[in-house]
Every structure is written in C-alpha cells, then in structure tokens.
Amino acid sequence: MNQPTAVVTGASSGFGRLTAHALATNGWRVYATMRDPLGRNAAAAEALRAAAIDVVELDVTSDASVDAAARAILTAAGAVDVLVNNAGTGFFGIEEAYTPAAVERQFATNVIGPLRVNRAFLPSMRERRSGLVVYVSSVVGRFVVPFAAIYGASKWALEALAEASSYELAPFGVDVAIVEPGAYATDIFSGIVSADDAERVAAYGEVAKYAEQIAAGIATSAQARDPQEVADAIVRLANAPAGERPLRTVVPGNPGVEAINAATAPIQREALKRMGLEVLLPKARA
C-alpha cells in the first residue's frame, strides 16, 4: 500500500511541529512547511529532518512561495491526502487600538493564508476525488472573548471558510475538518501581537488592565494542558474513514463550545435543505 502523504503548514513550532511528528510516527509521509527554514527556523527544520520528515519552505502570505512549495511537493509525492492548515499568529489587545494595517496582517496569515494554500492543493484533491483539509481554528472561533476581537474575528472567518468549503467539496469526495483548541502552552504566547496604537490603549485607562488579567488567566490555564492532545486529534481525523469525519472537534472537551456546535449544526442542515442544497451535505451530516 502506498504511504499516505500529509502537508502541515506552520510546522516550525507548536501544534504544527507536534502534528508533523505525530503523523510521521503513525506512518505518514509528512511535508512540514515553514518560513525561512535556512535562517531563523533552521534548528526546527533540522530537527524535523532528523525525524525523516521533509521540510519545505512556505510562507502562507506569499502567492509565489505557496505555489512553489505546492509544485515541489506534488511533483515529489504525486498526491497529497491530508492538508493541515495550521499556520497562524495571535493578536490580543483592545480592538480600537489596532490600526487597520495591523488587522490586515492578522487576516493575511490566519484567513487569506489558508485560502491561498487551499488554492494550491485542492485541484489535485478534487481531481483524485479524495482528501482531507484540516483547519486549526480556536474555541474563540465560536464564542467571543473581550480583547481577543482581532484574533477571534480571524478565527470566526476561518470557520466560515472551512464550513462553506465542506459543502462545496463534498461532491468531490474531499472532507473538511475543523479543530478547535482551547488555550495551550505553545509558542503563540511568546509571539502575541499587542495593539499598535499606544495612544488609544492609554485612552482606555483602567479598562486596559482587564486585558492583562484575561491574558494572565489564559496563560495560566494553558500551562495545565499538553498541546500533544491537539496533534493527536488531528492524527485521528487523518486516519478516520473518508466521509465519516466530524466537521468540528473541540480539544480539550469544552461543554460550552460543544453546546454551540450541537445547537447550530441542525439549523445549518435545515437551512441548506430549504435552499435545495441537501445534495451538498457531506455524508456524515446528511
């Protein structure tokens, strides 16, 4: 049997690196993609190669970079069975204090990035009429946290793109799965992007302190969790039978988010049926 192939974006650290290792351990041929594997991410790239994982340079914010990476991977592998859209950045701070340019940077990576990567790999999946696209979202892609507006908005947008594509791709035999992690102690915390308009932050006075409190609480809860749980959840989705994968997986279990998912799913199904689009429902949600 041919070895299945997976592509993981943002694999230099965090969920991406753990997912690349977990898939490789489970018998997958893995292409771990990242920015600057010969420079600032050289050590991470070397560690992945030492584990027999292929490393490919890919910047999700660049058409040329994504297209070149996709050509190289598809030429070498012939086909990609699983695409994991993991690359992302985190912005946390007062919404009004982010300039439009800063918000555009958040969306460029977290929303336009996966769309760009999909455009590079989906044609081959549709042609083969098989494959799985995994989106690493967040629990704040389903509910709202003050001071996480910019990051949360990008994840809400990602959830919409992912779910809509799940209907559009179902007739081609391509599955879509969204993984919604809670807070985990990964490198995203060290790279949090604060609001870039200091004058607006200052204008909020004492209210700005609530942002610090929430950030500290999230960081504390993250320390109690093992990010390997997210990588393992992605591997389970990759290994699950085609057509039977759930649309959303919450890691760790979160009663509130699971309640939102359970409540909205039948409404969404009914809406599509009323529009005469029942044929686009994946088998698992028909």
XYZ file of C-alpha atoms in Angstrom:
286
model
C 0.000 0.000 0.000
C 1.257 3.462 -0.860
C 2.317 5.594 2.066
C -0.239 8.366 2.676
C 1.036 11.925 2.409
C 0.302 14.957 4.580
C 1.250 18.626 4.368
C 1.376 20.698 7.552
C 1.753 24.490 7.469
C 3.375 26.416 10.286
C 5.377 23.367 11.335
C 8.352 25.152 12.874
C 6.764 25.096 16.333
C 3.629 24.471 18.382
C 0.749 22.415 17.049
C 2.313 22.259 13.592
C 5.567 20.692 14.721
C 3.786 18.246 17.035
C 1.349 17.291 14.289
C 4.147 16.673 11.795
C 5.900 14.355 14.256
C 2.674 12.591 15.231
C 1.696 11.911 11.628
C 5.181 10.658 10.781
C 5.130 8.345 13.794
C 1.819 6.972 12.536
C 3.263 6.020 9.164
C 2.567 9.132 7.112
C 4.979 10.810 4.750
C 4.967 14.353 6.029
C 5.913 17.624 4.389
C 6.447 20.133 7.181
C 6.275 23.653 5.788
C 7.521 26.861 7.371
C 9.064 30.224 6.673
C 12.832 30.618 6.464
C 13.974 27.024 7.121
C 17.570 28.003 6.318
C 17.558 31.015 8.640
C 15.636 31.715 11.815
C 13.872 28.329 11.687
C 16.959 26.330 10.745
C 17.131 24.458 14.058
C 13.465 23.466 13.850
C 13.905 22.342 10.246
C 16.940 20.233 11.109
C 15.104 18.533 13.976
C 12.244 17.627 11.653
C 14.591 16.273 9.004
C 16.282 14.162 11.686
C 12.885 12.527 12.229
C 12.668 11.674 8.497
C 10.210 14.495 7.849
C 10.546 16.517 4.653
C 10.861 20.262 5.174
C 9.664 22.730 2.541
C 9.786 26.495 2.678
C 6.325 28.020 2.523
C 5.097 31.462 3.545
C 1.293 31.462 3.599
C 1.226 35.214 2.893
C 3.025 34.868 -0.462
C 1.495 33.563 -3.687
C 4.905 32.782 -5.140
C 6.068 30.915 -2.035
C 2.899 28.818 -1.744
C 2.807 27.970 -5.442
C 6.483 26.970 -5.474
C 6.039 24.776 -2.396
C 2.953 23.098 -3.830
C 4.712 22.355 -7.117
C 7.675 20.837 -5.300
C 5.517 18.707 -3.004
C 3.111 17.480 -5.676
C 5.988 16.677 -8.019
C 7.767 14.645 -5.338
C 4.739 12.985 -3.735
C 2.370 12.748 -6.675
C -0.602 13.437 -4.413
C -1.470 14.872 -1.010
C -4.002 13.033 1.138
C -4.222 15.456 4.058
C -3.600 19.196 4.187
C -3.338 20.734 7.667
C -3.858 24.500 7.682
C -2.131 25.298 10.954
C -0.010 28.410 10.332
C -1.285 31.364 12.308
C -0.487 34.299 14.557
C -2.236 35.698 17.629
C -3.266 39.305 18.302
C -4.513 40.244 21.788
C -5.442 43.720 22.963
C -8.028 46.490 22.782
C -9.846 46.294 19.467
C -9.938 50.052 18.829
C -6.194 50.300 19.452
C -5.296 48.131 16.459
C -4.743 50.075 13.271
C -6.351 48.770 10.073
C -2.910 47.847 8.791
C -2.327 45.636 11.829
C -5.691 43.916 11.407
C -4.882 43.272 7.768
C -1.704 41.481 8.860
C -3.695 39.239 11.222
C -6.143 38.308 8.489
C -3.379 37.897 5.907
C -1.966 34.990 7.870
C -4.999 33.463 9.592
C -7.601 33.801 6.831
C -6.093 34.615 3.438
C -3.165 32.274 4.138
C -5.257 29.079 4.329
C -7.294 30.208 1.332
C -4.078 30.665 -0.649
C -2.740 27.256 0.410
C -6.036 25.567 -0.440
C -5.993 27.021 -3.938
C -2.608 25.412 -4.482
C -3.536 21.910 -3.292
C -7.286 21.479 -3.792
C -7.230 21.000 -7.580
C -5.271 17.759 -7.220
C -7.567 16.555 -4.427
C -10.683 17.290 -6.476
C -9.191 15.535 -9.474
C -8.481 12.431 -7.388
C -11.862 12.794 -5.645
C -10.324 12.222 -2.241
C -8.536 14.048 0.519
C -8.933 15.858 3.817
C -8.401 19.524 4.643
C -7.928 20.250 8.356
C -8.248 23.782 9.718
C -6.739 24.620 13.099
C -9.175 27.163 14.470
C -9.839 28.007 18.145
C -12.603 27.944 20.716
C -12.711 31.722 20.235
C -13.822 30.992 16.695
C -17.154 30.029 18.278
C -17.572 32.447 21.200
C -16.313 35.942 21.966
C -13.596 36.940 24.436
C -13.043 40.640 25.165
C -9.663 41.896 23.941
C -9.371 38.906 21.571
C -11.539 40.601 18.957
C -8.972 40.704 16.162
C -7.732 37.154 16.645
C -11.258 35.874 17.281
C -12.609 37.589 14.190
C -9.950 35.885 12.088
C -10.952 32.506 13.509
C -14.661 33.191 13.015
C -13.834 33.990 9.408
C -11.760 30.817 9.128
C -14.652 28.759 10.495
C -16.960 30.222 7.839
C -14.499 29.483 5.046
C -13.963 25.960 6.309
C -17.621 25.061 6.726
C -18.664 26.572 3.407
C -15.911 24.636 1.647
C -17.054 21.423 3.329
C -20.296 21.656 1.316
C -18.606 22.750 -1.897
C -16.048 19.932 -1.727
C -18.345 17.114 -0.591
C -19.402 16.187 -4.158
C -15.715 15.688 -4.970
C -15.106 13.296 -2.073
C -12.904 15.789 -0.191
C -13.530 16.033 3.565
C -13.120 19.141 5.706
C -12.478 19.090 9.452
C -12.117 21.973 11.899
C -10.108 21.511 15.093
C -10.968 23.997 17.848
C -8.249 24.049 20.520
C -8.553 25.788 23.834
C -5.534 27.549 25.349
C -2.318 25.542 25.194
C 1.232 26.447 26.129
C 2.716 26.826 22.648
C 4.969 29.425 21.067
C 1.951 31.507 20.065
C 2.036 33.104 23.529
C 5.570 34.380 23.057
C 4.560 35.856 19.713
C 1.365 37.630 20.766
C 0.959 40.891 18.861
C -0.287 43.755 21.047
C -2.264 46.759 19.849
C -0.085 49.118 17.846
C -1.791 52.423 18.713
C -0.393 53.260 22.169
C -2.406 56.475 22.417
C -5.678 54.570 22.025
C -4.569 51.996 24.608
C -3.820 54.788 27.079
C -7.268 56.318 26.471
C -8.888 53.187 27.889
C -7.293 53.803 31.282
C -8.251 51.218 33.896
C -10.158 49.136 31.350
C -6.853 48.160 29.741
C -5.979 46.292 32.939
C -8.757 43.800 32.236
C -6.870 42.749 29.123
C -3.835 41.968 31.249
C -5.966 39.954 33.683
C -7.592 37.920 30.938
C -4.252 37.278 29.233
C -2.733 36.090 32.513
C -5.678 33.789 33.167
C -5.480 32.260 29.703
C -1.731 31.711 30.075
C -2.244 30.009 33.438
C -4.898 27.626 32.119
C -2.696 26.845 29.117
C 0.118 25.597 31.322
C -2.100 22.788 32.617
C -2.655 21.310 29.162
C -0.499 19.218 26.862
C -0.536 20.532 23.258
C 0.129 16.983 22.070
C -3.621 16.471 22.544
C -4.285 18.687 19.531
C -1.767 16.856 17.346
C -3.273 13.520 18.358
C -6.761 14.771 17.470
C -5.541 15.733 14.002
C -3.976 12.296 13.517
C -7.270 10.653 14.480
C -9.064 12.725 11.865
C -6.435 11.869 9.257
C -6.795 8.158 9.969
C -10.609 8.186 10.147
C -12.613 6.723 7.251
C -13.379 9.151 4.443
C -16.849 10.638 4.694
C -17.169 9.864 8.401
C -15.045 12.642 9.912
C -16.842 15.163 12.125
C -16.851 18.758 10.935
C -15.743 20.132 14.315
C -13.529 18.662 17.030
C -13.036 20.573 20.291
C -9.787 19.933 22.177
C -9.929 19.535 25.121
C -13.613 18.880 25.633
C -15.453 22.133 26.298
C -19.153 21.867 27.214
C -19.888 25.434 26.144
C -18.320 25.185 22.691
C -19.710 21.699 22.167
C -23.180 23.038 23.027
C -22.791 25.807 20.434
C -21.682 23.292 17.814
C -24.518 20.898 18.634
C -27.114 23.682 18.568
C -26.040 25.231 15.265
C -25.487 22.022 13.267
C -29.179 21.122 12.769
C -30.027 24.744 11.953
C -27.347 24.759 9.277
C -28.550 21.447 7.838
C -32.130 22.683 7.700
C -31.079 25.935 6.031
C -29.324 24.042 3.246
C -32.293 21.721 2.797
C -34.641 24.702 2.488
C -32.361 26.119 -0.225
C -32.489 22.835 -2.102
C -28.810 22.159 -1.396
C -29.168 18.922 0.529
C -27.032 17.242 -2.108
C -24.040 19.240 -0.836
C -24.254 17.875 2.703
C -21.323 15.566 3.475
C -22.417 12.004 4.256
C -21.606 12.415 7.951
C -24.054 15.326 8.192
C -26.762 14.265 5.751
